[in-house]
PDB file of C-alpha atoms in Angstrom:
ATOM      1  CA  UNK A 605       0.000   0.000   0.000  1.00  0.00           C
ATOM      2  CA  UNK A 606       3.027   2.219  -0.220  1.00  0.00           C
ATOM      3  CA  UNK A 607       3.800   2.045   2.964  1.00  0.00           C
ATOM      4  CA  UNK A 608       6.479   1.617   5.482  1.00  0.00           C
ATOM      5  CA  UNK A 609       5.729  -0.021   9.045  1.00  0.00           C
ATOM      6  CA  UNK A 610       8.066  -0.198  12.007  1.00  0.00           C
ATOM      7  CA  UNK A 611       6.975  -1.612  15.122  1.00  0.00           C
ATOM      8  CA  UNK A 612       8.048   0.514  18.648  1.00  0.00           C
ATOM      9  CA  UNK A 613       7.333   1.380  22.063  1.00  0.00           C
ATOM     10  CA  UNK A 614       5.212   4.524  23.247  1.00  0.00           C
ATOM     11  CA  UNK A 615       7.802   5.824  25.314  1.00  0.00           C
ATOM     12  CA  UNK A 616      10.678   5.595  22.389  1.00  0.00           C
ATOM     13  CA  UNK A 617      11.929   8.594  21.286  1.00  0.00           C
ATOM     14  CA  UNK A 618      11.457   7.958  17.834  1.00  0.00           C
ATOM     15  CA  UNK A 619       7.069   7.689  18.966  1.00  0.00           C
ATOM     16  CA  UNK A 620       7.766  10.941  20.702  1.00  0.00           C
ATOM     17  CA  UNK A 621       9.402  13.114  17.839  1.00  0.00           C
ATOM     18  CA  UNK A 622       7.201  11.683  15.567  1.00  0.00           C
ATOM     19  CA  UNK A 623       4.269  12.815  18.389  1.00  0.00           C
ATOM     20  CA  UNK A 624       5.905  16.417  18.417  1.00  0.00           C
ATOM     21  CA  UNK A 625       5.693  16.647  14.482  1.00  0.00           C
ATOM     22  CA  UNK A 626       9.289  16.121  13.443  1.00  0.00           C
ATOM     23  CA  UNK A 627      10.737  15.242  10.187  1.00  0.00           C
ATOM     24  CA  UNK A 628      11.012  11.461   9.274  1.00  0.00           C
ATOM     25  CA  UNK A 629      13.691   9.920   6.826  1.00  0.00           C
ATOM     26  CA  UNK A 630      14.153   6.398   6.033  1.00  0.00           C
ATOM     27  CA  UNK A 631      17.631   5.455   5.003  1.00  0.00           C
ATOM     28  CA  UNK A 632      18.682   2.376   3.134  1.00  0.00           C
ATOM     29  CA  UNK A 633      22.717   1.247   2.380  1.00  0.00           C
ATOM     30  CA  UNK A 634      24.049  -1.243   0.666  1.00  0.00           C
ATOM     31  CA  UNK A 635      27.702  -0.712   0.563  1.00  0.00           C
ATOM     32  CA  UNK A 636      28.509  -3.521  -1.033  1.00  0.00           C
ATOM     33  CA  UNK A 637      26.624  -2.229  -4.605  1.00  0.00           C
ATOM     34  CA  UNK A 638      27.170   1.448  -3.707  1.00  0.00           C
ATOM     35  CA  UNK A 639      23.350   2.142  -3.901  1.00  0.00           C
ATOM     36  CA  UNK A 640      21.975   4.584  -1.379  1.00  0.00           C
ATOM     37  CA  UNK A 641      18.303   5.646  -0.798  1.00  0.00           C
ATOM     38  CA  UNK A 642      16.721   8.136   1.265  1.00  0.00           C
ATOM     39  CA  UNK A 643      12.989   8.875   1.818  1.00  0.00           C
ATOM     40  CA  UNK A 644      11.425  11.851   3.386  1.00  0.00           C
ATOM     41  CA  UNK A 645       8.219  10.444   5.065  1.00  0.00           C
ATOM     42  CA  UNK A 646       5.102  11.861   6.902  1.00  0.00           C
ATOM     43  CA  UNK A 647       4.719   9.714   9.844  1.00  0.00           C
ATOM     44  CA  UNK A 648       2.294   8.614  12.514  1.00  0.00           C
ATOM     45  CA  UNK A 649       2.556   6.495  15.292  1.00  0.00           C
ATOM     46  CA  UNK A 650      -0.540   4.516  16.152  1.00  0.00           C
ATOM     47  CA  UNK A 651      -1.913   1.776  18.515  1.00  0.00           C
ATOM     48  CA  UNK A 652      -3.700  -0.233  15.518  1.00  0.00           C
ATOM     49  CA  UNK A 653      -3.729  -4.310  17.012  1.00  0.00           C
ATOM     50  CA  UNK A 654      -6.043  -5.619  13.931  1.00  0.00           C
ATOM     51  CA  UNK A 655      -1.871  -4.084  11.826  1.00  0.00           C
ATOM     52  CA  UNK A 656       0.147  -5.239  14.335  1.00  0.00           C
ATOM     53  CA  UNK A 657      -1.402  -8.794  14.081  1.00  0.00           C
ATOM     54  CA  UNK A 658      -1.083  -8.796  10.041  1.00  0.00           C
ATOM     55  CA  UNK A 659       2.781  -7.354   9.948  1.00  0.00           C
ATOM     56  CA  UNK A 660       3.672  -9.751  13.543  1.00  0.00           C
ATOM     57  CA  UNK A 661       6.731 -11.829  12.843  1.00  0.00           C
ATOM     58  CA  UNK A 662       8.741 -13.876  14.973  1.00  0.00           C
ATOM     59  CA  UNK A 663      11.661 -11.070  14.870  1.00  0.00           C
ATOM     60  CA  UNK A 664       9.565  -8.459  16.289  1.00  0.00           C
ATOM     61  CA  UNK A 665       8.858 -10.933  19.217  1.00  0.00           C
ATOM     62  CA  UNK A 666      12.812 -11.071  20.279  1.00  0.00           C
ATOM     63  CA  UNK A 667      12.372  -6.873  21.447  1.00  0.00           C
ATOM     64  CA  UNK A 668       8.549  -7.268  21.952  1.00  0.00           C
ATOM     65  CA  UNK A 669       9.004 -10.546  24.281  1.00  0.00           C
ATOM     66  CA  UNK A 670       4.969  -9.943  25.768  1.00  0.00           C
ATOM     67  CA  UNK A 671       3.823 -10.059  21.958  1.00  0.00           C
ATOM     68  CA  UNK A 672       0.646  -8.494  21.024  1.00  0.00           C
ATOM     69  CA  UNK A 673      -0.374  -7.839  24.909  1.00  0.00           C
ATOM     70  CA  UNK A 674       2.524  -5.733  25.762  1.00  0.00           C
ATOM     71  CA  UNK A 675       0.533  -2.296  26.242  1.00  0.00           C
ATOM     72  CA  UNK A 676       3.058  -0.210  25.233  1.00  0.00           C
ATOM     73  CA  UNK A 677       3.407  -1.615  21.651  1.00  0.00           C
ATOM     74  CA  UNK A 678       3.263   0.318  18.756  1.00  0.00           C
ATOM     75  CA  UNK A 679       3.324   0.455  15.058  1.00  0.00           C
ATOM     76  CA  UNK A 680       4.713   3.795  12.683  1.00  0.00           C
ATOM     77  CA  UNK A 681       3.119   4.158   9.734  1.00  0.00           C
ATOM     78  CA  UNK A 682       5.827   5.714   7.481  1.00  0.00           C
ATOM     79  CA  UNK A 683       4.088   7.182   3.632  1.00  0.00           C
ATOM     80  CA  UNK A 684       7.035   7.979   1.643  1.00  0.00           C
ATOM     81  CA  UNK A 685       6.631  11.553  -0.151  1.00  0.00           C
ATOM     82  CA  UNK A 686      10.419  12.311  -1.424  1.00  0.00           C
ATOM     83  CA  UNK A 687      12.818   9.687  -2.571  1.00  0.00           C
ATOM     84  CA  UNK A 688      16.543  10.315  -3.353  1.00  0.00           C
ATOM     85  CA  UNK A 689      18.753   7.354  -4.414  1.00  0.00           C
ATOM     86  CA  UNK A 690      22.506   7.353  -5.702  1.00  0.00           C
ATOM     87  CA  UNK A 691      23.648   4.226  -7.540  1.00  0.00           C
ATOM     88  CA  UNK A 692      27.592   3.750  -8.590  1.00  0.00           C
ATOM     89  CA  UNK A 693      29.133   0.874 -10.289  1.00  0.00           C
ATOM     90  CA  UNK A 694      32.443   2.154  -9.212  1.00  0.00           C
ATOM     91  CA  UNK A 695      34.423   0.937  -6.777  1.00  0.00           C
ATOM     92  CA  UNK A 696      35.076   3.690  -3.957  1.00  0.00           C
ATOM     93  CA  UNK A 697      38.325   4.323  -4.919  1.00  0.00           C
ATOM     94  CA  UNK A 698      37.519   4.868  -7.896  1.00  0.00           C
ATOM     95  CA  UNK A 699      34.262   7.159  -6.327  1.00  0.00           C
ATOM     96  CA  UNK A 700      37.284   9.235  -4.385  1.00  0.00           C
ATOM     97  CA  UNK A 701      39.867   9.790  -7.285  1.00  0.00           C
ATOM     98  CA  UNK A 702      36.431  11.188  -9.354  1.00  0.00           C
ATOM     99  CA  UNK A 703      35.463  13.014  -6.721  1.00  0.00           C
ATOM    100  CA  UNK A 704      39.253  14.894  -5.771  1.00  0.00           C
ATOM    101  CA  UNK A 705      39.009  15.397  -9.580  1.00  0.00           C
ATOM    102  CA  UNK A 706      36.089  17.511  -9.210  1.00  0.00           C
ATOM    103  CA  UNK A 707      37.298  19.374  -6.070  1.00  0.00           C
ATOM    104  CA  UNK A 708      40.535  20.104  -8.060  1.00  0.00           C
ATOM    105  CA  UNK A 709      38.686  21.560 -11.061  1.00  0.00           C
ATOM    106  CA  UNK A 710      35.869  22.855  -9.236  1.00  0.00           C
ATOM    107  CA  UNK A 711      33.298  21.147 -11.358  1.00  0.00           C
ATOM    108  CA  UNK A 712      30.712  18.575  -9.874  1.00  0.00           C
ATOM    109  CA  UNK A 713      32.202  14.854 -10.204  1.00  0.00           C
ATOM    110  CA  UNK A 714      30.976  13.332 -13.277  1.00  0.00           C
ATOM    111  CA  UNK A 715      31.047   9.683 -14.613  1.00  0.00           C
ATOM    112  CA  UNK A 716      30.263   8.326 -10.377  1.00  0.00           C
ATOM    113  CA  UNK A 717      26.782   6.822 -10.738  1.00  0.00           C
ATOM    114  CA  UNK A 718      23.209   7.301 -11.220  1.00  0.00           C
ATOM    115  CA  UNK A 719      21.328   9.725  -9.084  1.00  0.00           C
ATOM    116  CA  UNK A 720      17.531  10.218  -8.914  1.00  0.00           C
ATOM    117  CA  UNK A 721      14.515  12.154  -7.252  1.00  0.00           C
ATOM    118  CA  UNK A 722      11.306  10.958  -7.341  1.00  0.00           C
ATOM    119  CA  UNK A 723       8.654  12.775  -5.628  1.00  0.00           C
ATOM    120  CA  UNK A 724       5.822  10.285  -4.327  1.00  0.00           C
ATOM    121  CA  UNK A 725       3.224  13.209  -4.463  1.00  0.00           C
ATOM    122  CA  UNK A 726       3.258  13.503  -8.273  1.00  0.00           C
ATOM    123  CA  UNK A 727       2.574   9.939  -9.236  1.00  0.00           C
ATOM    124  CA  UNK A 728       6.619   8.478  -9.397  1.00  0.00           C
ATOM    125  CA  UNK A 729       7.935  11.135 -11.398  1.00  0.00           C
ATOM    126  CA  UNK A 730      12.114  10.909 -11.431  1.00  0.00           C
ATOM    127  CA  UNK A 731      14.343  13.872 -12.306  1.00  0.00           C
ATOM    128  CA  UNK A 732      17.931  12.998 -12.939  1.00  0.00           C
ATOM    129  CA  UNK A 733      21.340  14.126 -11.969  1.00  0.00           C
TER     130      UNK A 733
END
């Protein structure tokens, strides 16, 4: 449904500066293939047990050990709005001599990787850089 769920605790501070209205990004790495994402997200934290029973998996049980009865459980509902993702087929080295290049001649690195924005808001659409 386009969205991102995390399970948590009322009293973490990630429910509480969500609570307080503060910006949420979710970060994905993969060094290994040099591919990078980050989403800006609105967020809301909620106390939904008909969710929590459909996205329950035996993971969540190892830091949730009550299960489904622990009162202070908690899902966040994370709907992605601004996606940024950088891609490189280059090994980092390589990465780091293109980008001292660019610091030498003052002109952004070139020739590093693929890099994208998509905003969610207008359907998907990708601009490229």
């Amino acid at each position: 449904g386009g969205r991102l769920w995390c399970f948590t605790a009322a009293d973490a501070p990630s429910a509480q500066h969500i609570a307080a209205g503060s910006a949420v990004a979710a970060i994905v790495m993969n060094d290994d293939d040099s591919f990078y994402v980050t989403i800006g997200c609105d967020a809301q934290v909620l106390d939904d047990r008909d969710a929590m029973r459909r996205l329950w998996s035996a993971p969540v049980q190892a830091w949730f050990p009550q299960g489904l009865d622990d009162p202070s459980l908690r899902l966040i509902c994370l709907v992605p709005q601004r996606m940024e993702y950088w891609d490189s087929a280059s090994s980092t080295l390589v990465r780091i001599a293109l980008m001292a290049t660019a610091y030498v001649s003052g002109r952004p690195p070139a020739g590093i990787g693929t890099h994208e924005v998509v905003d969610a808001g207008a359907t998907g659409t990708a601009t490229g850089r």
